[in-house]
mmCIF file of C-alpha atoms in Angstrom:
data_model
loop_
_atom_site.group_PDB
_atom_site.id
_atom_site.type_symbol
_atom_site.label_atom_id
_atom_site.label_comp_id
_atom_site.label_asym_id
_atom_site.label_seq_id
_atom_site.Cartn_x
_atom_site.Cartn_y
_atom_site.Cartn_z
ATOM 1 C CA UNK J 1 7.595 -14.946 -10.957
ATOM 2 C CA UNK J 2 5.416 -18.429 -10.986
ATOM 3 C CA UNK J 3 2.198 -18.344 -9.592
ATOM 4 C CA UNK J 4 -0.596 -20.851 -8.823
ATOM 5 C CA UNK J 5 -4.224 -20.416 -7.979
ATOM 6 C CA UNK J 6 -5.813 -22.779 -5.928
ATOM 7 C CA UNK J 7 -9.696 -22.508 -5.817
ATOM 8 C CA UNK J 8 -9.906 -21.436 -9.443
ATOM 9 C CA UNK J 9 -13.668 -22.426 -9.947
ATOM 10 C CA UNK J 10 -14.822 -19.563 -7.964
ATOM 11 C CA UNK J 11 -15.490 -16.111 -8.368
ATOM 12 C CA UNK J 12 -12.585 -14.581 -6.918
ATOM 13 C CA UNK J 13 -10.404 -17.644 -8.522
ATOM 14 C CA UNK J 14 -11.704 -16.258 -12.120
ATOM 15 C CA UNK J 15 -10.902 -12.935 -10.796
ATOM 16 C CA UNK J 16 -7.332 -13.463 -10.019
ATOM 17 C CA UNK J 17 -7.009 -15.554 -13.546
ATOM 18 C CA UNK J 18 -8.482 -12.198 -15.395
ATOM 19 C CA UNK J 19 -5.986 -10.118 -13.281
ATOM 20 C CA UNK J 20 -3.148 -12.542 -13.699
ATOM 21 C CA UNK J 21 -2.942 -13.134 -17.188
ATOM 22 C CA UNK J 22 -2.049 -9.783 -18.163
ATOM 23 C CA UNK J 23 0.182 -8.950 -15.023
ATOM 24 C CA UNK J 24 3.656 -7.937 -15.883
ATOM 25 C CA UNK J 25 5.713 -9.712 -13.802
ATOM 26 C CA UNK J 26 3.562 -12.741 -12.627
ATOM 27 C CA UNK J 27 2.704 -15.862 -14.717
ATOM 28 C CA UNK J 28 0.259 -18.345 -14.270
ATOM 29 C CA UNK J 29 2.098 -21.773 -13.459
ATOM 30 C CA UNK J 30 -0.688 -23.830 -12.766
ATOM 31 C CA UNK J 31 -4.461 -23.334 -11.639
ATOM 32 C CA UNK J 32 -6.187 -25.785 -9.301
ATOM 33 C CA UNK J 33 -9.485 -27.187 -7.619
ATOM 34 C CA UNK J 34 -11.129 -29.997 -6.639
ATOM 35 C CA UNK J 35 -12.387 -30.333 -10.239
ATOM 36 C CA UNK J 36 -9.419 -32.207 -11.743
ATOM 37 C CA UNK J 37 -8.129 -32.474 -15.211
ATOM 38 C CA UNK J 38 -10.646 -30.501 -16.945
ATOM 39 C CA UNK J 39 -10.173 -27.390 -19.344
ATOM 40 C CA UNK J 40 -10.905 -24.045 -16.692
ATOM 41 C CA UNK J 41 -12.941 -22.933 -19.960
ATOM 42 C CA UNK J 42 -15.228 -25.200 -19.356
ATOM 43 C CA UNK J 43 -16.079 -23.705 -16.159
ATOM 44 C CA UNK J 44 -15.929 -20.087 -17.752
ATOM 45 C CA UNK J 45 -16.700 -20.399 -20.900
ATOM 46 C CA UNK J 46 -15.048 -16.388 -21.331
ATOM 47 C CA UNK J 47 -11.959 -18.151 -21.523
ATOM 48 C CA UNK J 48 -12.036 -19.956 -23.954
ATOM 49 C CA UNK J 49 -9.149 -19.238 -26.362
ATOM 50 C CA UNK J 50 -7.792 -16.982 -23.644
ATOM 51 C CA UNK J 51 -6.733 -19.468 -21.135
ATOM 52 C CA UNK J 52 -6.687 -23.103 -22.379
ATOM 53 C CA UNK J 53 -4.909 -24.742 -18.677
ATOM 54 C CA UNK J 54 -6.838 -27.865 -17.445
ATOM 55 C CA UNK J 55 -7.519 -27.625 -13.868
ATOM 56 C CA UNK J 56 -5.120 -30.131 -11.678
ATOM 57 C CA UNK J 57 -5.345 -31.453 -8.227
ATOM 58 C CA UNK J 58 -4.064 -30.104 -5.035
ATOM 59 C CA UNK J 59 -0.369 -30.938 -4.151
ATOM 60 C CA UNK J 60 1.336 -28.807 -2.179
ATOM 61 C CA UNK J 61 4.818 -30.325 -2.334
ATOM 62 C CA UNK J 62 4.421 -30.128 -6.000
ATOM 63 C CA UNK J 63 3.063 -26.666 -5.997
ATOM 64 C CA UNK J 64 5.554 -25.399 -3.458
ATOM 65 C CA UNK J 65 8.880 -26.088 -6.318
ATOM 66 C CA UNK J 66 7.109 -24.822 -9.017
ATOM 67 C CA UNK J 67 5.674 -21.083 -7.957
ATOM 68 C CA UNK J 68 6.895 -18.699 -6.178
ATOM 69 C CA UNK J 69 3.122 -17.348 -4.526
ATOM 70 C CA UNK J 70 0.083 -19.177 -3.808
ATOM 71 C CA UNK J 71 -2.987 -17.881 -4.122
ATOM 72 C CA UNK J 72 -5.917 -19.748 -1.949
ATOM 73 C CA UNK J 73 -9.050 -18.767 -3.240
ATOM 74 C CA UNK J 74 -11.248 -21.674 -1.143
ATOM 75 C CA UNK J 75 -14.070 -20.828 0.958
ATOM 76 C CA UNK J 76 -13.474 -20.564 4.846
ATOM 77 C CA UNK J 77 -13.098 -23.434 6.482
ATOM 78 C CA UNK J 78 -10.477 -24.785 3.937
ATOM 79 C CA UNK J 79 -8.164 -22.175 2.985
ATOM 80 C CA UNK J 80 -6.859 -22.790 7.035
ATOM 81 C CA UNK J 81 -5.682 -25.824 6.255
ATOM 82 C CA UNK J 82 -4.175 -25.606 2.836
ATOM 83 C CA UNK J 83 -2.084 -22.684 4.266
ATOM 84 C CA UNK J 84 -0.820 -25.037 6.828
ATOM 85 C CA UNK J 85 -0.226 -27.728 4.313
ATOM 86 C CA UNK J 86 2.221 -24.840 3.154
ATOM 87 C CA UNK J 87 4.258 -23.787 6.098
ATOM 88 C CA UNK J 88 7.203 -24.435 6.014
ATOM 89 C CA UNK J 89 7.697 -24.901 2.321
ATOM 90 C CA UNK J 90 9.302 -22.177 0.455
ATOM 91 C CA UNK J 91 6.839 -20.453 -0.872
ATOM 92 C CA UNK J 92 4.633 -17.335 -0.273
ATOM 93 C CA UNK J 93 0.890 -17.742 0.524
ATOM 94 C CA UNK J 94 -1.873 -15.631 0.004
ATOM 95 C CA UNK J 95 -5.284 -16.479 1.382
ATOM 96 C CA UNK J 96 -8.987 -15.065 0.331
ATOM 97 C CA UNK J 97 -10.921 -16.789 2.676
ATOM 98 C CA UNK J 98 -11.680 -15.691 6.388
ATOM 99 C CA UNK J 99 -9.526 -18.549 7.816
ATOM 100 C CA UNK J 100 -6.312 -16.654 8.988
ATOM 101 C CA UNK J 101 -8.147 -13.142 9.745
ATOM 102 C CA UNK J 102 -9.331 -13.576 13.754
ATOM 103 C CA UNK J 103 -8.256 -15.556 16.641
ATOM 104 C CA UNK J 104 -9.373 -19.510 17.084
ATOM 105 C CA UNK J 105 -12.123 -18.542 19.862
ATOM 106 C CA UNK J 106 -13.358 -15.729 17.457
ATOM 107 C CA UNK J 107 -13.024 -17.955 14.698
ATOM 108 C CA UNK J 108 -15.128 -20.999 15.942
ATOM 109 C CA UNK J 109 -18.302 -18.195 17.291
ATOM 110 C CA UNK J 110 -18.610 -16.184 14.111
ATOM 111 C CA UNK J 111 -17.711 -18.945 10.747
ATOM 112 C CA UNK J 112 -19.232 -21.708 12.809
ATOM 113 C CA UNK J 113 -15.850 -23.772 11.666
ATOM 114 C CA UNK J 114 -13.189 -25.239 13.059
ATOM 115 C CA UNK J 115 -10.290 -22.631 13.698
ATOM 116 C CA UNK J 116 -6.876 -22.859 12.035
ATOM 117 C CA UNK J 117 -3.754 -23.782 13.489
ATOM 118 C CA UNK J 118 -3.130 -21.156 15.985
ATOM 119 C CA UNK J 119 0.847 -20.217 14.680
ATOM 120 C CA UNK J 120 -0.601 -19.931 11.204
ATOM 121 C CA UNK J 121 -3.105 -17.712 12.330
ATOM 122 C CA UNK J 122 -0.584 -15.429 15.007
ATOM 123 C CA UNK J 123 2.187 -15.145 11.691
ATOM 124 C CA UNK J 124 -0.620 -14.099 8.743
ATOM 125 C CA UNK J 125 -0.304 -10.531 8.215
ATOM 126 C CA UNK J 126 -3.377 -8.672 8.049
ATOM 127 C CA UNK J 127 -3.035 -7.366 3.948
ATOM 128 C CA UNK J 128 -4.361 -4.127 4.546
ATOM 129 C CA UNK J 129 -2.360 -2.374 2.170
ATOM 130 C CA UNK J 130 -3.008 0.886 2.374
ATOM 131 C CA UNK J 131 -2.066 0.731 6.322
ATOM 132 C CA UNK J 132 0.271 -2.555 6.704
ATOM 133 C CA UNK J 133 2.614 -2.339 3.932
ATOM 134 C CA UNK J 134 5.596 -2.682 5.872
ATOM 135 C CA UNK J 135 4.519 -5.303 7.467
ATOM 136 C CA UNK J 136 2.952 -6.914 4.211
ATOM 137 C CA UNK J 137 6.244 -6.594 2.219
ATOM 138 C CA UNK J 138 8.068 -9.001 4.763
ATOM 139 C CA UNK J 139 5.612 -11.649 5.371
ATOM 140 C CA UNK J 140 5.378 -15.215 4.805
ATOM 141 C CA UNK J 141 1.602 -15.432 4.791
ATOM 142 C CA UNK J 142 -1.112 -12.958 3.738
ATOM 143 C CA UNK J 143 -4.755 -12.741 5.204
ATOM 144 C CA UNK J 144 -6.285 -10.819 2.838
ATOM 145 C CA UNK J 145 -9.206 -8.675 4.165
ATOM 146 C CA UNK J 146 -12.818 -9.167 3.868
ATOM 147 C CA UNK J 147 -14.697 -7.250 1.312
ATOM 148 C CA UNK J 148 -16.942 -5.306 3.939
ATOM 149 C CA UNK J 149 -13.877 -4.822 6.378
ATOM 150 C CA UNK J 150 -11.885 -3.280 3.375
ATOM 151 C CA UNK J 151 -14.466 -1.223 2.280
ATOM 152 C CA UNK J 152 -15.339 0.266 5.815
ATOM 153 C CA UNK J 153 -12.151 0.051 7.560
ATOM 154 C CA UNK J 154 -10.572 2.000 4.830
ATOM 155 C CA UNK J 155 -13.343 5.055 5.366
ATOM 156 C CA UNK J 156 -13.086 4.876 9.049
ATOM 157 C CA UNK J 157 -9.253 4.576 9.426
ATOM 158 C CA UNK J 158 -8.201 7.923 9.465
ATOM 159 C CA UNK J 159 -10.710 9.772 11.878
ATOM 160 C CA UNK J 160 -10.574 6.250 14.612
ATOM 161 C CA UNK J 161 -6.557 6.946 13.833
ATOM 162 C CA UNK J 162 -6.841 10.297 15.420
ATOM 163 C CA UNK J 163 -8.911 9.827 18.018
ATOM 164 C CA UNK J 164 -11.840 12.204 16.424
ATOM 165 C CA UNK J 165 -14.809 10.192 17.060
ATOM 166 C CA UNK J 166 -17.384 8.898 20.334
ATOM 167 C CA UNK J 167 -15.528 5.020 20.374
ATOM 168 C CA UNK J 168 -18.680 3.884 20.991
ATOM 169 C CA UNK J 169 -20.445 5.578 18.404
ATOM 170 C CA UNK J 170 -19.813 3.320 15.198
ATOM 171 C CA UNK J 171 -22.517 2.014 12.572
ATOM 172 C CA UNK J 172 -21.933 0.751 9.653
ATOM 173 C CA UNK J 173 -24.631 0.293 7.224
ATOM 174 C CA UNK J 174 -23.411 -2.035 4.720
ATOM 175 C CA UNK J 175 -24.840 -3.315 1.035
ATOM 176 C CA UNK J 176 -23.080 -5.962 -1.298
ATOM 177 C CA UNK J 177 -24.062 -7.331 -5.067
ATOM 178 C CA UNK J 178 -24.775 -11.201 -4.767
ATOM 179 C CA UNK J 179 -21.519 -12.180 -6.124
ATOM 180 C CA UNK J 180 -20.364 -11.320 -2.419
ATOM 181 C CA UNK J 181 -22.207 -15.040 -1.753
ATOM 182 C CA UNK J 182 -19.701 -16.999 -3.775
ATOM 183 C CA UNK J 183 -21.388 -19.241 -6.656
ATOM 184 C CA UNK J 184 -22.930 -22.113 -4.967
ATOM 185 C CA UNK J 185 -26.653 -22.059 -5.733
ATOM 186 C CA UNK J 186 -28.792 -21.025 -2.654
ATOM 187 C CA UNK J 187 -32.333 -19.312 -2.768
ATOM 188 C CA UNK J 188 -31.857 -16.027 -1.395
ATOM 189 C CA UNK J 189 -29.551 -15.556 -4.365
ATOM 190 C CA UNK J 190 -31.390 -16.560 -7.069
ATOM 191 C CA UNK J 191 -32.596 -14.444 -9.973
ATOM 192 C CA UNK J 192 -36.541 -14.371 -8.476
ATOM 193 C CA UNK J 193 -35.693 -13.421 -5.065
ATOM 194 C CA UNK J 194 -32.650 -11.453 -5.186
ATOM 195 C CA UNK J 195 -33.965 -9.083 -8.712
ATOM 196 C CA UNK J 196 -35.914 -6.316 -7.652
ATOM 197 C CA UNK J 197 -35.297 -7.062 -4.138
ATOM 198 C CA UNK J 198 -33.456 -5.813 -1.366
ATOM 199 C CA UNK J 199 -32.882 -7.910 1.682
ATOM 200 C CA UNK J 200 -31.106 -7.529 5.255
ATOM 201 C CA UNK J 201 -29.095 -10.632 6.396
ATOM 202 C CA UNK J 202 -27.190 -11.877 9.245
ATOM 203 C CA UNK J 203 -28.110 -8.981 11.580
ATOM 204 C CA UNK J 204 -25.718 -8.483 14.333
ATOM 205 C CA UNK J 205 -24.307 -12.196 12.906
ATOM 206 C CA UNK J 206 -22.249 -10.904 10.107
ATOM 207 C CA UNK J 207 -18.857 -12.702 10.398
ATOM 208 C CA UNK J 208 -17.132 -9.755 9.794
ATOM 209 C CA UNK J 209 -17.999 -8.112 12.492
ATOM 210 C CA UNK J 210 -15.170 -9.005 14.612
ATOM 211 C CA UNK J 211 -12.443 -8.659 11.783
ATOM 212 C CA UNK J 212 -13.575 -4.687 11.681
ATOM 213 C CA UNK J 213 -13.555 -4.512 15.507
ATOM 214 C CA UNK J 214 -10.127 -5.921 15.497
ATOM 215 C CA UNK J 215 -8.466 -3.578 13.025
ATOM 216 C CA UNK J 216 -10.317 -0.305 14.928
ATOM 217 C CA UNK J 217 -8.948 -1.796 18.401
ATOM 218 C CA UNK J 218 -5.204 -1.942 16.935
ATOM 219 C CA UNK J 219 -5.938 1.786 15.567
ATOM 220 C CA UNK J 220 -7.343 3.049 18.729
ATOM 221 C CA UNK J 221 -7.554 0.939 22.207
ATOM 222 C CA UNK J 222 -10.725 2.571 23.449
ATOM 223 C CA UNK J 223 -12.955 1.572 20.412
ATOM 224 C CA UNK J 224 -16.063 -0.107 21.739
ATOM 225 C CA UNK J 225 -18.527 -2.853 19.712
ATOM 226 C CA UNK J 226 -19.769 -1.493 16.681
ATOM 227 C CA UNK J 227 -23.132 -1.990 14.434
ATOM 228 C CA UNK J 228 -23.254 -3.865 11.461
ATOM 229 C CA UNK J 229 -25.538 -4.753 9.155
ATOM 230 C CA UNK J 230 -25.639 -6.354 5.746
ATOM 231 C CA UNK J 231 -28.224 -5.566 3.153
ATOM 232 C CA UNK J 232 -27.967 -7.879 -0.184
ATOM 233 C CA UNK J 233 -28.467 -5.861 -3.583
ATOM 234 C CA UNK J 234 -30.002 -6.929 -7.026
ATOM 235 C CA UNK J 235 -26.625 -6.150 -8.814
ATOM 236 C CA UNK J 236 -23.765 -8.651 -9.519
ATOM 237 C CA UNK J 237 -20.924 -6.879 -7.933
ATOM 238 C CA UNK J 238 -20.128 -3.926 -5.544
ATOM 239 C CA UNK J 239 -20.402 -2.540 -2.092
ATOM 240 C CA UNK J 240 -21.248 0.438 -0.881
ATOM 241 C CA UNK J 241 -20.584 1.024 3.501
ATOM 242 C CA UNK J 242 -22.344 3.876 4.917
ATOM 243 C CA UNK J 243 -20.501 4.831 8.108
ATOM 244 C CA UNK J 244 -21.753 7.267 10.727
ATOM 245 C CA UNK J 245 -19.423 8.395 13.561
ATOM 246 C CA UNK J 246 -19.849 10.748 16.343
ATOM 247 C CA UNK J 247 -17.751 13.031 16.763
ATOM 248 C CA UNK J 248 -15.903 14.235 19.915
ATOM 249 C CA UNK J 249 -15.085 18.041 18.469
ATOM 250 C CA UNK J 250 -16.937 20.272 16.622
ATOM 251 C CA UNK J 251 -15.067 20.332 12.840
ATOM 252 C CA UNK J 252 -16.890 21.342 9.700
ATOM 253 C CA UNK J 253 -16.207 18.984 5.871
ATOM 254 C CA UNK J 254 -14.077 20.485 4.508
ATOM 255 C CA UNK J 255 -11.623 20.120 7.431
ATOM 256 C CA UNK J 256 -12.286 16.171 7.475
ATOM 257 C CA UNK J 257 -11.763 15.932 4.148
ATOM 258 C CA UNK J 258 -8.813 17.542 4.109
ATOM 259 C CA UNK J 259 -7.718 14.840 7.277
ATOM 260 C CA UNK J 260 -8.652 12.704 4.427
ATOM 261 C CA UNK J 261 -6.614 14.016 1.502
ATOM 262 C CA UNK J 262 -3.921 14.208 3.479
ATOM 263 C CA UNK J 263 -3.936 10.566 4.772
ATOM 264 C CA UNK J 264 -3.821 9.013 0.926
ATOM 265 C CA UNK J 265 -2.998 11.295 -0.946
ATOM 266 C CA UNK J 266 -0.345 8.776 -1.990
ATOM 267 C CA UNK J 267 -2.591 5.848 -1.977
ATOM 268 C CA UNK J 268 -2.881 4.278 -5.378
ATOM 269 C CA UNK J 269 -5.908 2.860 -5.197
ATOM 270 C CA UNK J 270 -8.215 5.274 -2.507
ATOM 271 C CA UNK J 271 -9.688 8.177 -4.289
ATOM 272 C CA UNK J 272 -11.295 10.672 -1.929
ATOM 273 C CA UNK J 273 -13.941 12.539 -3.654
ATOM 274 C CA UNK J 274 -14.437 16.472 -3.644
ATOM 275 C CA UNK J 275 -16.900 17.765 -1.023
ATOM 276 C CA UNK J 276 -20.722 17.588 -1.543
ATOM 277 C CA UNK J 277 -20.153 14.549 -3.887
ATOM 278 C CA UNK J 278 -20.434 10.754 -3.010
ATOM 279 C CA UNK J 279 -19.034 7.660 -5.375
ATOM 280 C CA UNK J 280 -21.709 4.697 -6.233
ATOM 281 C CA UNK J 281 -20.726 1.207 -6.832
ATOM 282 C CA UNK J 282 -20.956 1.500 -10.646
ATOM 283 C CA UNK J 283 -18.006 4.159 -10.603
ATOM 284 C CA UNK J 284 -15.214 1.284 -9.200
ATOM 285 C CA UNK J 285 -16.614 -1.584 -11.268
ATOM 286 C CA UNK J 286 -14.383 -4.037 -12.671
ATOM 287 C CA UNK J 287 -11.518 -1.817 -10.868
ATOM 288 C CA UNK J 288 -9.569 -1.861 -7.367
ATOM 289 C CA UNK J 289 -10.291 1.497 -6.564
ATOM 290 C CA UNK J 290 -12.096 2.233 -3.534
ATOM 291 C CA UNK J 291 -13.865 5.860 -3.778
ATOM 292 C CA UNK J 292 -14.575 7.599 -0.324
ATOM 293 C CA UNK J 293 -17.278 10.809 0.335
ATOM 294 C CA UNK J 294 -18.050 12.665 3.205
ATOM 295 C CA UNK J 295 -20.255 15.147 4.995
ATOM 296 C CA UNK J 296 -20.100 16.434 8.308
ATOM 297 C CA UNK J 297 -23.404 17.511 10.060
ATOM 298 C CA UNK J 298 -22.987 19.924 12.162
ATOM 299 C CA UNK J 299 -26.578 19.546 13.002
ATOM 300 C CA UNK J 300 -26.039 16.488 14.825
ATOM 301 C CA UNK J 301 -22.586 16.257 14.979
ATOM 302 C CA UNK J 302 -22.069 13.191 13.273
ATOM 303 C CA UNK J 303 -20.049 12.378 10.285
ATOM 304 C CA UNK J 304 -21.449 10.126 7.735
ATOM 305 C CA UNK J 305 -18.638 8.131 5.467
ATOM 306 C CA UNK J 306 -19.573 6.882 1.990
ATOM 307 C CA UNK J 307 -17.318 4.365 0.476
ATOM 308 C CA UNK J 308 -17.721 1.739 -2.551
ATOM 309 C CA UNK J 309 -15.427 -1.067 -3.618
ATOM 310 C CA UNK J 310 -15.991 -3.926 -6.353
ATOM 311 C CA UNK J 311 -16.067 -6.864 -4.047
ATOM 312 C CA UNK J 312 -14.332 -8.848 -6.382
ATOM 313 C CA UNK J 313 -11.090 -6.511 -7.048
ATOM 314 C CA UNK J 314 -10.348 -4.355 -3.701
ATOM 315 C CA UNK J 315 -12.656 -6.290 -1.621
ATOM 316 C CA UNK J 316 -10.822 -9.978 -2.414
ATOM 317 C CA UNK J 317 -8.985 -10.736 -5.868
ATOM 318 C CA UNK J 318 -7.113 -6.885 -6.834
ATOM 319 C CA UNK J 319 -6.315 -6.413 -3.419
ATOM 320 C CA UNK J 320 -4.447 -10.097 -3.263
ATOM 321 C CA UNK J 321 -2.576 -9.272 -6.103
ATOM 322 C CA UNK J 322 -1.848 -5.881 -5.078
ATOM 323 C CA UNK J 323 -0.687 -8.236 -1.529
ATOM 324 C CA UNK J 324 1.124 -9.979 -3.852
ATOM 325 C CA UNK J 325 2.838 -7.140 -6.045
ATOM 326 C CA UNK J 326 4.353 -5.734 -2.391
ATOM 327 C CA UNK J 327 5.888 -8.812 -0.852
ATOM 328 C CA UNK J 328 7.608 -9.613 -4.533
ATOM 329 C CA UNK J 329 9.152 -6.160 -4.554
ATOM 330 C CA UNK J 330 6.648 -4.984 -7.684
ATOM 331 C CA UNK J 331 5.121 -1.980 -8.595
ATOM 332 C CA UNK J 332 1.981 -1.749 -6.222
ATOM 333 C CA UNK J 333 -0.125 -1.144 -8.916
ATOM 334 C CA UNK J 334 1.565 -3.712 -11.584
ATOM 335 C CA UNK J 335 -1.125 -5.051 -13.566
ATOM 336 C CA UNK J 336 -4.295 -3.160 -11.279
ATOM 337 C CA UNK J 337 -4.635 -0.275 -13.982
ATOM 338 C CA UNK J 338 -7.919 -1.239 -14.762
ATOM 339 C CA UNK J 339 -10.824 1.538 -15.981
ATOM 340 C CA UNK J 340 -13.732 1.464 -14.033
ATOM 341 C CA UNK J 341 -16.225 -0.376 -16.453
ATOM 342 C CA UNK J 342 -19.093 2.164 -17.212
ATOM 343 C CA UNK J 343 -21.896 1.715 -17.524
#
């Protein structure tokens, strides 16, 4: 199957290119940005000799009869209407960005943009694979998740599934590498202030907030507003969510974990680790695993959730084309066997 990448000069654009060109069943029609005309190498220099395409402009008629998927790896506030620039055509769409993952109201409070067209938004599934493949395999147009959301909805799933926890009881302490900030330059980013550094951002602003709240309300009605905060980390990729839960019954770890064994145990990509041991980010780098720990305290009552993703792979480019590997009918895991890199 033909696929083009639109967005290519960013992180998760190189992503999908490094995933891409060794997929099975997918090949790499054409790769596009704003930056026409010029050798991708030349942007990432890693490529050269590996992938030798010149970037090309945007046109979606064109792109439409040539590839079968589209991947839109542009930042929020333009992925919305590229996707729209695509209904209708016959082709599948996959977008990255935040555009098509909350209502218009939502939308406009939390990304500070203008909203998407409202149909687009109402007909994206939510590419949650792990818990909307059905849905996924039929769609037209993917929202792929967040990299927080994916990372924290995956290790609170199956306890808000079963009603175990206080639905008012959710924090989420959450910590991403700086690649999580795209590539522009900005200061908090840089070498001197992010290296040796640790920094909280957007508290109780995160824009991701309400993506996580939505997903928990369509697991469980009587989840309430949870806490979120962001911490950035001196490393280049990774996340790690710390999640503590109340919970309503009194159940000791090994019986949660066994919840969570149960729940995916046929997940190719969520590895639940034994009990008394808890993943780091280093363990699912370069990879689209996402590793989950747990402990119950029955001190307190209240279950803390460890779970790590790279951002880059489950948390935006591996999960898209694991999005993309479901609605084409592939092998979930086609061209996703990566090794964790270590160390």
């Amino acid at each position: 199957m033909n696929v083009s990448i639109i967005g290519t000069t960013g992180y998760g654009g190189a992503e999908l290119l490094r995933i891409l060109k060794q997929h099975p069943e997918f090949n790499i029609k054409s790769i596009h940005s704003t930056k026409d005309n010029i050798p991708i190498w030349t942007e990432y220099p890693h490529l050269y000799g590996i992938l030798d395409e010149n970037l090309q402009g945007i046109d979606s008629d064109q792109i439409a009869a040539q590839s079968d998927i589209v991947f839109l790896a542009t930042p929020s506030g333009i992925s919305g209407k590229l996707a729209e620039d695509f209904s209708g055509k016959d082709v599948k769409v996959i977008d990255l960005s935040g555009d098509l993952r909350i209502p218009a109201q939502a939308y406009q409070k939390w990304y500070k943009h203008a909203p998407a067209n409202e149909s687009l938004v109402e007909k994206a599934v939510y590419g949650l694979p792990e818990w909307h493949r059905r849905e996924i395999a039929s769609a037209e147009i993917i929202s792929n998740p967040g990299c927080f959301p994916t990372a924290a909805l995956l290790s609170l799933a199956p306890v808000v599934n079963e009603n175990l926890i206080r639905p008012d009881s959710v924090v989420i302490d959450a910590k991403s590498g700086v690649s999580g900030a795209g590539r522009a330059l900005s200061r908090t980013t840089s070498y001197a202030e992010a290296n040796e550094n640790l920094r909280v951002y957007k508290v109780n602003q995160h824009q991701h907030t309400p993506e996580i709240e939505q997903q928990l309300m369509k697991w469980n009605s009587e989840m309430k507003p949870i806490t979120f905060t962001t911490h950035l980390l001196p490393i280049t990729r990774g996340i790690m969510t710390t999640s503590y839960v109340q919970l309503t019954k009194e159940y000791t770890s090994s019986q949660i974990l066994e919840l969570y064994q149960s729940v995916y145990e046929n997940q190719p990509f969520v590895r639940i680790r034994p009990e008394n041991t808890f993943p780091s980010v280093k363990e699912v780098a370069g990879s689209n695993f996402c590793d989950i720990g747990i402990h119950m305290d029955s001190r307190t009552g209240r279950l803390t959730i460890v779970s790590v993703i790279d951002n880059l792979m489950k948390g935006a480019a591996g999960q898209a084309v694991q999005n993309a590997n479901i609605i084409s009918g592939c092998d979930e895991a086609a061209g996703l066997g990566f090794v964790p890199l270590y160390p």
